Amino acid sequence: MPEVLREPTFLILTALAREPMHGYGLITEVATLSEGRLALRPGTLYGALDRLGDDGLVATDREEIVDGRLRRYYRLTDRGETVLRAETERMRLNVQAASQRLRAREQATGTRFAGGVA
């Protein structure tokens, strides 16, 4: 059975799909991707990055010193991309099924589905 990702994990992997990012950049990108619904705290983010690293889904891309502090960049691994693609497809199929059922309900009851999804 494919791995089902929790929303924070899905959004972290999604943020890294475009380019390597450092911690603060990830916190900001996850907030943007979730339209402000999800605000990661640094401790939560770095705990998730450690777990994702242990699972082989993300890896350290590079490190640099900025204003005397270490800034570590993370990247999506090939395995991380595979997991993200599988989860994206699983979610797409679920949205498609729900949208079809809601459209059928609209037709049967005369109510209007306000979702606009799929």
Coordinates of C-alpha atoms in Angstrom, one line a residue:
M1 CA 0.0 0.0 0.0
P2 CA 1.5 3.4 -0.9
E3 CA 2.5 5.8 1.8
V4 CA -0.2 8.3 2.7
L5 CA 1.4 11.6 3.7
R6 CA 0.2 14.0 6.3
E7 CA -0.5 17.5 5.1
P8 CA 2.6 19.1 6.6
T9 CA 4.8 16.4 5.1
F10 CA 3.1 16.7 1.7
L11 CA 3.6 20.5 1.7
I12 CA 7.3 20.3 2.7
L13 CA 8.0 17.8 -0.1
T14 CA 5.9 20.0 -2.5
A15 CA 8.0 23.1 -1.5
L16 CA 11.2 21.2 -2.2
A17 CA 10.0 20.0 -5.6
R18 CA 10.9 23.2 -7.2
E19 CA 14.3 23.9 -5.7
P20 CA 16.4 23.4 -2.6
M21 CA 15.4 25.6 0.3
H22 CA 16.6 26.5 3.8
G23 CA 14.4 26.2 6.9
Y24 CA 13.0 29.7 7.0
G25 CA 12.3 29.5 3.3
L26 CA 10.4 26.2 3.8
I27 CA 8.3 27.7 6.7
T28 CA 7.4 30.6 4.4
E29 CA 6.7 28.4 1.3
V30 CA 4.5 26.0 3.3
A31 CA 2.5 28.9 4.6
T32 CA 2.1 30.2 1.1
L33 CA 1.1 26.8 -0.4
S34 CA -1.5 26.2 2.4
E35 CA -2.8 29.8 2.0
G36 CA -1.9 30.4 5.6
R37 CA -3.7 27.4 7.0
L38 CA -0.5 25.7 8.1
A39 CA 2.2 27.6 10.1
L40 CA 5.1 25.3 10.8
R41 CA 7.2 26.1 13.9
P42 CA 11.0 25.6 13.5
G43 CA 11.0 22.7 15.9
T44 CA 8.3 20.9 14.0
L45 CA 9.9 21.6 10.7
Y46 CA 13.4 20.4 11.7
G47 CA 11.9 17.3 13.3
A48 CA 10.0 16.6 10.1
L49 CA 13.2 17.2 8.0
D50 CA 15.1 14.8 10.2
R51 CA 12.4 12.1 9.7
L52 CA 12.2 12.8 6.0
G53 CA 16.0 12.5 5.8
D54 CA 16.0 9.2 7.7
D55 CA 13.3 8.0 5.2
G56 CA 15.4 9.0 2.2
L57 CA 12.9 11.6 1.0
V58 CA 15.0 14.7 1.5
A59 CA 18.7 15.3 1.8
T60 CA 21.0 18.1 2.7
D61 CA 21.9 20.0 -0.5
R62 CA 24.5 22.5 0.8
E63 CA 25.4 24.6 3.8
E64 CA 26.5 28.2 3.9
I65 CA 27.3 30.8 6.6
V66 CA 25.0 33.9 6.5
D67 CA 25.5 36.6 9.1
G68 CA 27.7 34.2 11.2
R69 CA 25.0 31.5 11.3
L70 CA 24.9 28.2 9.4
R71 CA 22.2 28.0 6.8
R72 CA 21.4 24.4 5.6
Y73 CA 19.6 23.9 2.4
Y74 CA 17.5 20.7 1.8
R75 CA 16.5 19.1 -1.5
L76 CA 14.0 16.5 -2.6
T77 CA 15.6 13.1 -3.4
D78 CA 14.5 10.9 -6.2
R79 CA 12.7 8.7 -3.7
G80 CA 11.0 11.8 -2.3
E81 CA 9.9 12.8 -5.8
T82 CA 8.5 9.3 -6.4
V83 CA 6.5 9.4 -3.1
L84 CA 5.3 13.0 -3.8
R85 CA 4.1 12.0 -7.3
A86 CA 2.3 8.9 -5.9
E87 CA 0.6 10.9 -3.2
T88 CA -0.4 13.6 -5.7
E89 CA -2.0 11.0 -7.9
R90 CA -3.8 9.4 -4.9
M91 CA -5.2 12.7 -3.9
R92 CA -6.2 13.6 -7.5
L93 CA -8.2 10.4 -7.8
N94 CA -9.9 11.1 -4.5
V95 CA -10.8 14.7 -5.5
Q96 CA -12.1 13.4 -8.9
A97 CA -14.3 10.8 -7.2
A98 CA -15.7 13.3 -4.7
S99 CA -16.3 15.8 -7.4
Q100 CA -18.2 13.3 -9.5
R101 CA -20.4 12.3 -6.5
L102 CA -21.1 15.9 -5.7
R103 CA -22.1 16.7 -9.3
A104 CA -24.4 13.7 -9.2
R105 CA -25.9 15.0 -6.0
E106 CA -26.4 18.4 -7.6
Q107 CA -28.3 16.8 -10.4
A108 CA -30.4 14.6 -8.1
T109 CA -31.3 17.3 -5.5
G110 CA -31.0 20.5 -7.5
T111 CA -28.4 21.9 -5.1
R112 CA -25.3 23.7 -6.3
F113 CA -21.8 22.5 -5.6
A114 CA -19.8 25.5 -4.7
G115 CA -16.4 23.8 -4.6
G116 CA -15.1 24.4 -8.1
V117 CA -12.6 21.6 -7.7
A118 CA -11.6 19.1 -10.4

